[in-house]
XYZ file of C-alpha atoms in Angstrom:
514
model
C 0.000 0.000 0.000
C 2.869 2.497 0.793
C 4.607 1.270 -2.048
C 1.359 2.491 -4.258
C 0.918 5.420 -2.673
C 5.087 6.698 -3.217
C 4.366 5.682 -7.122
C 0.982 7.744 -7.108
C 3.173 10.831 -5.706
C 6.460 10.117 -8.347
C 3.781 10.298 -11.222
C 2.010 13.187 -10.119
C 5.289 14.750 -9.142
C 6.613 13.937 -12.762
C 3.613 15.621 -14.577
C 5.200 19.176 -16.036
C 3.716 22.358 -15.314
C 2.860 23.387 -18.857
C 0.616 19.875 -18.951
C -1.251 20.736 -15.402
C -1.996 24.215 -16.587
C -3.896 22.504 -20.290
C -5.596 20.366 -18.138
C -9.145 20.567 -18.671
C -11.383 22.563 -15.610
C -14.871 20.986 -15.170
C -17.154 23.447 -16.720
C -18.458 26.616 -14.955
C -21.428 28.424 -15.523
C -22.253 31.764 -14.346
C -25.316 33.835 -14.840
C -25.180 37.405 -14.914
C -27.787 40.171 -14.242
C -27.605 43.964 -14.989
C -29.875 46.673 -14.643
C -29.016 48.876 -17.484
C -26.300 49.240 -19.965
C -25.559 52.910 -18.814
C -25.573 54.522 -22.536
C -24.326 57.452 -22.461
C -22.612 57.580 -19.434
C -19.053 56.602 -18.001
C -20.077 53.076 -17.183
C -21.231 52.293 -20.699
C -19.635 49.322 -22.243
C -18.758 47.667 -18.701
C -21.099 44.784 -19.366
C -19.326 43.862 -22.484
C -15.892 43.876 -21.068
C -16.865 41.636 -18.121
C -18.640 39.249 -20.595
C -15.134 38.935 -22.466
C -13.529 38.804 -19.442
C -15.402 35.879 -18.217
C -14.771 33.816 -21.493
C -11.177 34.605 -20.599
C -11.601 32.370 -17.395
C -12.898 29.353 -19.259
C -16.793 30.370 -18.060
C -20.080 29.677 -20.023
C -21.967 32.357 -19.331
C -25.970 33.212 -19.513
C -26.988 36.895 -19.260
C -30.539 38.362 -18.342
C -31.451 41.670 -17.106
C -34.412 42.554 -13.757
C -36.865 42.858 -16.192
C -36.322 39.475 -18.097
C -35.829 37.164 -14.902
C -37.671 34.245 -15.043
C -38.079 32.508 -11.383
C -36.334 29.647 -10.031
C -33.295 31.229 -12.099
C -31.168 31.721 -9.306
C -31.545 28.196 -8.044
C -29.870 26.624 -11.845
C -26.212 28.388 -11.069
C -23.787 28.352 -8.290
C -22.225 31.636 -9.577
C -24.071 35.099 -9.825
C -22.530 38.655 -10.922
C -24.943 41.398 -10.382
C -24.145 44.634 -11.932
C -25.974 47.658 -11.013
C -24.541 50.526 -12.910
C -28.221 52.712 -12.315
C -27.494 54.650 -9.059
C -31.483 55.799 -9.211
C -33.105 52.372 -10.314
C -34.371 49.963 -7.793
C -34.818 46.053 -8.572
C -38.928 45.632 -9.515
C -38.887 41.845 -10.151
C -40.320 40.224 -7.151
C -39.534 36.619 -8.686
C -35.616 37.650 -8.033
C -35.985 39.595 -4.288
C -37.619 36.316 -3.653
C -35.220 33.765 -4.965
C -32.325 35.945 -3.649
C -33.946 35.525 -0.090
C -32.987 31.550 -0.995
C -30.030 31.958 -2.563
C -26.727 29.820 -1.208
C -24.067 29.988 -4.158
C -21.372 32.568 -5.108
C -22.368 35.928 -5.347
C -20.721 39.005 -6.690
C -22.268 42.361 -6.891
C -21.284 45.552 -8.565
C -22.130 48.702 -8.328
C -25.147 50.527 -6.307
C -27.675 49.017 -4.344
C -25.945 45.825 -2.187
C -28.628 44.058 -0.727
C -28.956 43.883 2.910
C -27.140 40.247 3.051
C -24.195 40.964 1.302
C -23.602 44.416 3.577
C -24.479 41.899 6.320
C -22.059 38.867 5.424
C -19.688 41.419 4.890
C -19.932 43.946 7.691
C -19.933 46.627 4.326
C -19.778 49.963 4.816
C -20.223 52.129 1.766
C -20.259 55.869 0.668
C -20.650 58.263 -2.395
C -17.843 60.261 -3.501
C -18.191 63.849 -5.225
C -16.894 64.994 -8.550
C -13.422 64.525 -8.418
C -9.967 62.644 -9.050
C -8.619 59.603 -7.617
C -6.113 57.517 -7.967
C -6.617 53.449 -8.803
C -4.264 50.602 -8.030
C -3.819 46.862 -7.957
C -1.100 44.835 -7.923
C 1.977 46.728 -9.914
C -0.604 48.963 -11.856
C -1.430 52.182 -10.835
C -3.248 54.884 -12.676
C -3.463 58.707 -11.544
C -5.993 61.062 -12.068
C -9.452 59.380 -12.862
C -12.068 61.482 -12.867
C -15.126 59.594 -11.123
C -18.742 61.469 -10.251
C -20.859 59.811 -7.396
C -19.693 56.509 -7.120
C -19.709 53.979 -4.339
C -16.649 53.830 -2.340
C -15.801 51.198 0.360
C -15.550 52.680 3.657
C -15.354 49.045 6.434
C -15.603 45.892 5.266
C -14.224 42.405 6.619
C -12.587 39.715 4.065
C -9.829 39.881 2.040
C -9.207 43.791 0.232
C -8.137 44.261 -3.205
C -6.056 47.085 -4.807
C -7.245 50.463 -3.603
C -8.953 53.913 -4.455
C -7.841 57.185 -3.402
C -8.224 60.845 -3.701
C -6.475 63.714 -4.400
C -7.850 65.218 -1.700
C -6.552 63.214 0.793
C -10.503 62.013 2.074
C -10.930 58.754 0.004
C -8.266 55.426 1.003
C -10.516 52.286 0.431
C -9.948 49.204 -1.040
C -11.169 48.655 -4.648
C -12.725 45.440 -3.893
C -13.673 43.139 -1.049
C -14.417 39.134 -1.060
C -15.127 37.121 2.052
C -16.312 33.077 1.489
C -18.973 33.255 -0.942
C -19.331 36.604 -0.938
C -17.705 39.573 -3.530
C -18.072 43.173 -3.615
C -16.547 46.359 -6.036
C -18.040 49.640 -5.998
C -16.806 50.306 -9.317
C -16.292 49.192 -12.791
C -15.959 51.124 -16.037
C -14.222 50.223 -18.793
C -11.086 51.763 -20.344
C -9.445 52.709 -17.336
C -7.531 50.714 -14.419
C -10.709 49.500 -13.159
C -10.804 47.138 -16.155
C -7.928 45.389 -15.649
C -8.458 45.309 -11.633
C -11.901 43.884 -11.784
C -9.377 40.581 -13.386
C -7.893 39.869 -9.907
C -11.274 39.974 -7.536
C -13.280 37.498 -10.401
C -10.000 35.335 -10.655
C -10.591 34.766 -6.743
C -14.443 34.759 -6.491
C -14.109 32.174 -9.310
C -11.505 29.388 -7.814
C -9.363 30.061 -10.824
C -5.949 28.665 -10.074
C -3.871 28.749 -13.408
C -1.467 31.295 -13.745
C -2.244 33.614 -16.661
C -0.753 33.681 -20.068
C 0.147 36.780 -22.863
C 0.087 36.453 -26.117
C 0.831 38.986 -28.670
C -1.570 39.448 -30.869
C -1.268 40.966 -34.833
C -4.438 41.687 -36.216
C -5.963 42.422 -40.121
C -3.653 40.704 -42.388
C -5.294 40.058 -45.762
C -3.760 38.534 -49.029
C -3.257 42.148 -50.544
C -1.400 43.106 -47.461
C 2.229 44.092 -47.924
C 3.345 40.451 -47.574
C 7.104 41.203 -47.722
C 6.776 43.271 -44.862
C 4.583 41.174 -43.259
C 7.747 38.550 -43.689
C 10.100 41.654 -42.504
C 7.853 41.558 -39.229
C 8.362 37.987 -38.818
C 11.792 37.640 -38.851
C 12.097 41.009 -36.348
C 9.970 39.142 -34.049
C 12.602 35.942 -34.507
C 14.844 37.493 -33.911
C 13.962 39.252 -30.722
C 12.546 35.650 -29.278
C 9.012 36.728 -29.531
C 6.513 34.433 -30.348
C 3.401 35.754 -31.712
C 0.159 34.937 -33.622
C -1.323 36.249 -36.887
C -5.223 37.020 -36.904
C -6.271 36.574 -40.632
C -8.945 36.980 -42.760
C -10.584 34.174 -44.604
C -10.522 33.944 -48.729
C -13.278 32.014 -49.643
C -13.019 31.568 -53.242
C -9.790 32.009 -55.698
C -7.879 29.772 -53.834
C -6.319 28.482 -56.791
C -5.248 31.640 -57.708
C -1.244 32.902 -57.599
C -1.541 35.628 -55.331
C -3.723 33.478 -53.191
C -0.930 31.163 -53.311
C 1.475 33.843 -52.321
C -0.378 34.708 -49.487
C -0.436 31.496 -48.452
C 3.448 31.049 -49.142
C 4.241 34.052 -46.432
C 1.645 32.032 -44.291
C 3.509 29.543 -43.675
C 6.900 31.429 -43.705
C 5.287 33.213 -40.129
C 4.442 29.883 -39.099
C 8.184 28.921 -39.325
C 9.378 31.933 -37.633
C 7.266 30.986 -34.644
C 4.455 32.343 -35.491
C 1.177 31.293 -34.735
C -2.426 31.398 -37.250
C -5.784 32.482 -36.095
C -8.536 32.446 -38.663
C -10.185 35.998 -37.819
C -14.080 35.997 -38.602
C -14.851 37.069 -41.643
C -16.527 40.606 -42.235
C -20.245 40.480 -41.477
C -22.660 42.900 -43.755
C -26.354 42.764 -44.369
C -25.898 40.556 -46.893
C -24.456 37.650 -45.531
C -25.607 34.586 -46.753
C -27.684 35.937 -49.445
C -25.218 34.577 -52.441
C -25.805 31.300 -51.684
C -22.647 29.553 -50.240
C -23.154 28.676 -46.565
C -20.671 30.171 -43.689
C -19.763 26.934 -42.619
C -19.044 25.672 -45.923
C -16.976 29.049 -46.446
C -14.979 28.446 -42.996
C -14.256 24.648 -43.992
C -13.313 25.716 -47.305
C -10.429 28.032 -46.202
C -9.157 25.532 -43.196
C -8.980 23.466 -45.655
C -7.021 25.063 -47.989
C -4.558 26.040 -45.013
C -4.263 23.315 -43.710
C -3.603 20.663 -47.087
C -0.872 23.354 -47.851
C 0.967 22.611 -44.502
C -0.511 25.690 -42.354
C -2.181 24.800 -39.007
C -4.681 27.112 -37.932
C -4.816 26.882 -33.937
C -8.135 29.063 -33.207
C -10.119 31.402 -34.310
C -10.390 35.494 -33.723
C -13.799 37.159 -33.795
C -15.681 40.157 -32.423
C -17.395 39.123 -28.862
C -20.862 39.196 -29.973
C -20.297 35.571 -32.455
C -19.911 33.886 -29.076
C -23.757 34.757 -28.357
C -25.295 34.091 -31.419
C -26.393 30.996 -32.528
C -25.955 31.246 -36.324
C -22.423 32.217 -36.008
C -21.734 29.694 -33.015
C -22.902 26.892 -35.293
C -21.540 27.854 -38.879
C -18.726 29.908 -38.008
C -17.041 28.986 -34.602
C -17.820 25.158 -34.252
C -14.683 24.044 -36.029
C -12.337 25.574 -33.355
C -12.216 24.887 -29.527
C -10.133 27.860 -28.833
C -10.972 31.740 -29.427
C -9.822 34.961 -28.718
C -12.693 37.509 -28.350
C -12.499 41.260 -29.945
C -13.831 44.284 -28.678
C -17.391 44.787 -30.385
C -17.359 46.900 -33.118
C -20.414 46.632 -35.769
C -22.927 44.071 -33.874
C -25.161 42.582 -36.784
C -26.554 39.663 -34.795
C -28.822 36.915 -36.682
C -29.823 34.453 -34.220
C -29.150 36.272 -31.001
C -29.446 34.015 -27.735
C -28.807 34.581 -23.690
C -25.790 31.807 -23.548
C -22.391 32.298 -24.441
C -20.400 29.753 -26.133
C -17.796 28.062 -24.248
C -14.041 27.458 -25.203
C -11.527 25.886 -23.800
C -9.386 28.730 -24.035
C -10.627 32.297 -24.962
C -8.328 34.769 -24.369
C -9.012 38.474 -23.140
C -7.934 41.159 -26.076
C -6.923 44.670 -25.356
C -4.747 47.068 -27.148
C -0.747 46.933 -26.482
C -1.159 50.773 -25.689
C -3.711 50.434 -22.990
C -1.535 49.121 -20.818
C 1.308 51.904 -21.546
C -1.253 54.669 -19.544
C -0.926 52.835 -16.394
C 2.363 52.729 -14.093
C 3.724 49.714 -13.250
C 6.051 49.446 -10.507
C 8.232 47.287 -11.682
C 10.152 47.259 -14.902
C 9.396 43.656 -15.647
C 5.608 43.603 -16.417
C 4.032 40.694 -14.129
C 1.820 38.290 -15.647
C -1.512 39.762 -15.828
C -4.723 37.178 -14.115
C -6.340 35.951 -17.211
C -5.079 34.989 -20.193
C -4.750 38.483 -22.086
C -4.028 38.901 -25.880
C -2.404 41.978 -26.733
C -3.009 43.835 -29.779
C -2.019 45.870 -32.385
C -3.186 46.184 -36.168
C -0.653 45.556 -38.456
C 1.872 48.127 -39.898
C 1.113 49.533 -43.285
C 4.480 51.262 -43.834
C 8.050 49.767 -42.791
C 8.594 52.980 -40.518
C 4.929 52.455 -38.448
C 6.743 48.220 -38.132
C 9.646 49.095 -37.008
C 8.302 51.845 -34.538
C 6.299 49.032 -32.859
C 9.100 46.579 -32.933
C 11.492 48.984 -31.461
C 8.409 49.337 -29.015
C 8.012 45.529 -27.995
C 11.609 45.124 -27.637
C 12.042 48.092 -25.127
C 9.264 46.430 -23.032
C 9.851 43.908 -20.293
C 6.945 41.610 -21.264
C 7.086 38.288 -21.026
C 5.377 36.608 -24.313
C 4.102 33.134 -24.341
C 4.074 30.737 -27.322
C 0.129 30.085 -28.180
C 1.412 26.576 -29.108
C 2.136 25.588 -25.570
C -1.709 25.116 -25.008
C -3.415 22.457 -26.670
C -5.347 23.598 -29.421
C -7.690 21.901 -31.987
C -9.207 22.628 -35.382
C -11.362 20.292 -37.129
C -13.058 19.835 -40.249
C -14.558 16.822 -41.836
C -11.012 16.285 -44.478
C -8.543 17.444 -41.789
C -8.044 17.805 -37.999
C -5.284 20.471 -36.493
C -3.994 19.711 -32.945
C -1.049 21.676 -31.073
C 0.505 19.708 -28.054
C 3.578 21.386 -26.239
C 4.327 23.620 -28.959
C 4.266 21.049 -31.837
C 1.768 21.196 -34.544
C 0.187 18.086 -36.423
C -2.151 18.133 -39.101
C -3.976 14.433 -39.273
C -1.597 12.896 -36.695
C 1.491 14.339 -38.441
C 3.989 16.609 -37.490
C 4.219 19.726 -39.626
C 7.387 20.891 -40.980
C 8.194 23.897 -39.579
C 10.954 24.648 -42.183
C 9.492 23.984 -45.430
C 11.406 26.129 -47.967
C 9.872 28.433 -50.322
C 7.883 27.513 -53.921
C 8.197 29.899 -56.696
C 4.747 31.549 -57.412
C 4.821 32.085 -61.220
C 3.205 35.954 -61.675
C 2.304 35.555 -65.536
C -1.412 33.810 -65.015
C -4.514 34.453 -67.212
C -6.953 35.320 -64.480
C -9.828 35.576 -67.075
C -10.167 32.955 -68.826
C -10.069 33.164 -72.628
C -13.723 32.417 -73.746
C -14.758 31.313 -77.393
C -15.623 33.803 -79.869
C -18.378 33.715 -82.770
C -17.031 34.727 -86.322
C -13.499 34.829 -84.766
C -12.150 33.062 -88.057
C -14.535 35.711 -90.473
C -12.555 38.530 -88.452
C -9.302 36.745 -89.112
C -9.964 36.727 -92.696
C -11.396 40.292 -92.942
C -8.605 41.438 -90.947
C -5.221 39.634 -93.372
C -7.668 41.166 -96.320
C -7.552 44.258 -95.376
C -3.953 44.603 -94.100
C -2.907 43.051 -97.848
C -4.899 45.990 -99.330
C -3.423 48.421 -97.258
C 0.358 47.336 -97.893
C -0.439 47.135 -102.531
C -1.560 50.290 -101.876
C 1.541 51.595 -100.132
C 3.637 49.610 -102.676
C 2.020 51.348 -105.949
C 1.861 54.726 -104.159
C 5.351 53.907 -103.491
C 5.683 53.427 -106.873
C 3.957 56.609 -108.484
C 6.210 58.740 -106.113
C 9.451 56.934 -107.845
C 7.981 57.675 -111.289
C 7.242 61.162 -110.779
C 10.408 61.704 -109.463
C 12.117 60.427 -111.923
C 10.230 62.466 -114.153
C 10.312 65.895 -112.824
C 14.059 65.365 -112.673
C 14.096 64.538 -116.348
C 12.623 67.535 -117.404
C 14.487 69.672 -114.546
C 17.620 68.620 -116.334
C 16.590 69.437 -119.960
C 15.183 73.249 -119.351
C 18.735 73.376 -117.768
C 20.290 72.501 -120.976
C 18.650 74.861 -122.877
C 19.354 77.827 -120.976
């Protein structure tokens, strides 16, 4: 029995870190409930950055506001995020007071309004600041001077504290967020300043997250009539430096045969030997999307395809946060990949909208490089952020902008990890894409990472020559025509000798007889 037990510890001892961070976590569920999206105001687009930020955590989650709670809701999830960003709105939905009352999972609230339990679990004492400027901080980050108008601000409160707020005026020091057992409170969340990234540490907590966060960098909108030799100069600067880094880029879903699709496929898979790393990035959604015909899922197969019979592994896929809730794109678009990195939205054009995210296995949280560069940090080696974070940056369109934001990357101490590490997958009904430990195999085989270069021959006939009626008439018509025009040259030719000839005759004989 001892002798079991030592080889049960030896194994478990022998298991490497990178393999107990890709092991799968049992899936989590969370249900969140808002009052009001806050248009117009400061706290507008806070519910969209916590969605993301919850995919970023591995978590499936199902969103409803007061007015669409149904009851016994509370009762289906052991994790609840309420967000109250209306300081003047009060909670009308007797079905929820009630099931709250009853309530016994994890609860996080945000915002105005904490209900008489959570102050009570909590021993929470809160108050309303004036119009003014305060400073935020958590862990290494700090950020000066944020302007905040009548928000909550933790005064007492037992549990563990997290990061802090205070003013300029020397009246406001208070934690930025509280938790206690199942209990979680912050007073404030807005997105685009510190409070974004801060809001990562309390929900990595509340959540029983234990992995330790990963960056990637992130280059976004490469398309086939991108400069690809600079896209190759980027590459190899990158290489160079030791940073690994992933490509998001869009789909081609017809002219694959075509050169310069061939080309852009060629520099594909030169990034992909400079330790670079493909994401397919959703294709551009307009009113008229799936109006010509060809299905999305058919288009999305098509182009993995193509990628992946010319030796190209695709490892996830990049798309604007909305896809995740929508059951259309969920289905036809994001069902061939089991990893995702979520975009800011930009242009929602939803089709089959539903309540429940889509869950990946790994979905990490996008932001800009430069938000990070308004915060101080204080060390100079950036520490690894919560969450897995993408950073991002679109890509160069001159050599100057590249090497700007090469020179920029290198002077940073950030820490970049290899999205190969993770295990990825990618599968289509002809082909199946895995990553394990930073290999790549496309149908059980390794791909070569150094596969040399094929000559892409420029002179093609895009148009294809199409048969002509009365082409051989023309022909005719045409050698008739240019005879008739050259006899006619040749006796004009002619005349003009003769008359020559002539005129000089008779030029010479008045001469002789003066």
């Amino acid at each position: 029995m001892i002798r079991t037990f030592l080889c049960i510890l030896i194994i478990i001892g022998a298991v490497p870190s990178n393999y107990v961070h890709a092991l799968p976590r049992e899936p989590s569920h969370v249900l969140l409930i808002y009052d009001g999206l806050a248009i117009g105001t400061s706290r507008e687009g806070n519910i969209e950055a916590l969605q993301r930020m919850l995919a970023s955590y591995r978590m499936q989650v199902t969103i409803s506001t007061f007015d669409a709670y149904k009851k016994g809701m509370l009762a289906q999830y052991q994790k609840v995020i309420v967000v109250r960003n209306l300081d003047d709105a009060t909670t009308t939905s007797v079905d929820y007071l009630h099931d709250f009352e009853a309530y016994k999972g994890d609860y996080l609230h945000i915002g105005f309004h904490v209900p008489a339990q959570v102050q009570s679990q909590l021993n929470l004492h809160t108050k309303i600041t004036n119009d003014q400027f305060v400073q935020l901080s958590i862990g290494q980050w700090k950020q000066r001077s944020v302007r905040v108008s009548h928000i909550p601000y933790i005064v007492q409160a037992n549990g563990r504290h997290y990061g802090g707020i205070s003013s300029e005026k020397g009246d406001i020091h208070a934690p930025y967020g509280v938790r206690e057992n199942r209990f979680a409170y912050v007073p404030y969340y807005e997105r685009g300043n510190l409070s974004e990234l801060a809001m990562a540490y309390v929900l990595k907590d509340w959540l029983k997250v234990t992995e330790q966060g990963r960056t990637y960098l992130l280059i976004k909108e490469i398309y086939p009539f991108s400069d690809l030799k600079l896209v190759e100069s980027m590459a190899d600067q990158l290489y160079r430096a030791g940073i690994p880094f992933i490509v998001s880029v869009r789909p081609v879903f017809s002219n694959t045969d075509y050169p310069a699709m061939k080309r852009y496929l060629e520099t594909l898979k030169y990034v992909q030997s400079r330790n670079g790393s493909i994401l397919v990035n959703a294709p551009v959604v307009t009113t008229t999307i799936n109006q010509a015909g060809a299905k999305l899922e058919d288009q999305m197969e098509l182009f993995i395809d193509v990628l992946a019979n010319y030796g190209i592994a695709p490892l996830g896929m990049g798309a604007e946060m909305y896809w995740s809730y929508d059951q259309y794109y969920v289905n036809q678009g994001m069902r061939f990949f089991n990893s995702t990195i979520l975009f800011p939205n930009e242009s929602i054009r939803y089709k089959s909208q539903q309540d429940e995210s889509q869950r990946f296995s790994s979905s990490a949280f996008s932001m800009p490089l430069s938000f990070l560069e308004q915060f101080e940090h204080a060390d100079k080696v950036i520490a690894r952020l919560p969450m897995d974070v993408a950073l991002t940056y679109d890509f160069d369109e001159t050599e100057d902008q590249m090497n700007e934001h090469m020179q920029t990357l290198m002077d940073r101490w950030i820490h970049f990890d290899d999205y190969k590490i993770d295990d990825h997958e990618v599968k289509t009904v002809t082909n199946t894409v895995l990553s394990r430990n930073g290999l790549l195999y496309i149908n059980d085989r390794s791909v070569d990472m150094n596969d040399a270069y094929r000559h892409i021959n420029s002179e093609y006939d895009y148009l294809h020559e199409q048969k002509k009626s009365l082409a051989t008439l023309f022909n005719i018509q045409n050698k008739i025509l240019i005879a008739l025009i050259i006899a006619t040259l040749l006796v004009f030719g002619l005349l003009f000798i003769i008359g020559y000839r002539l005129y000089k005759d008779k030029y010479i004989k008045q001469r002789k007889e003066l």
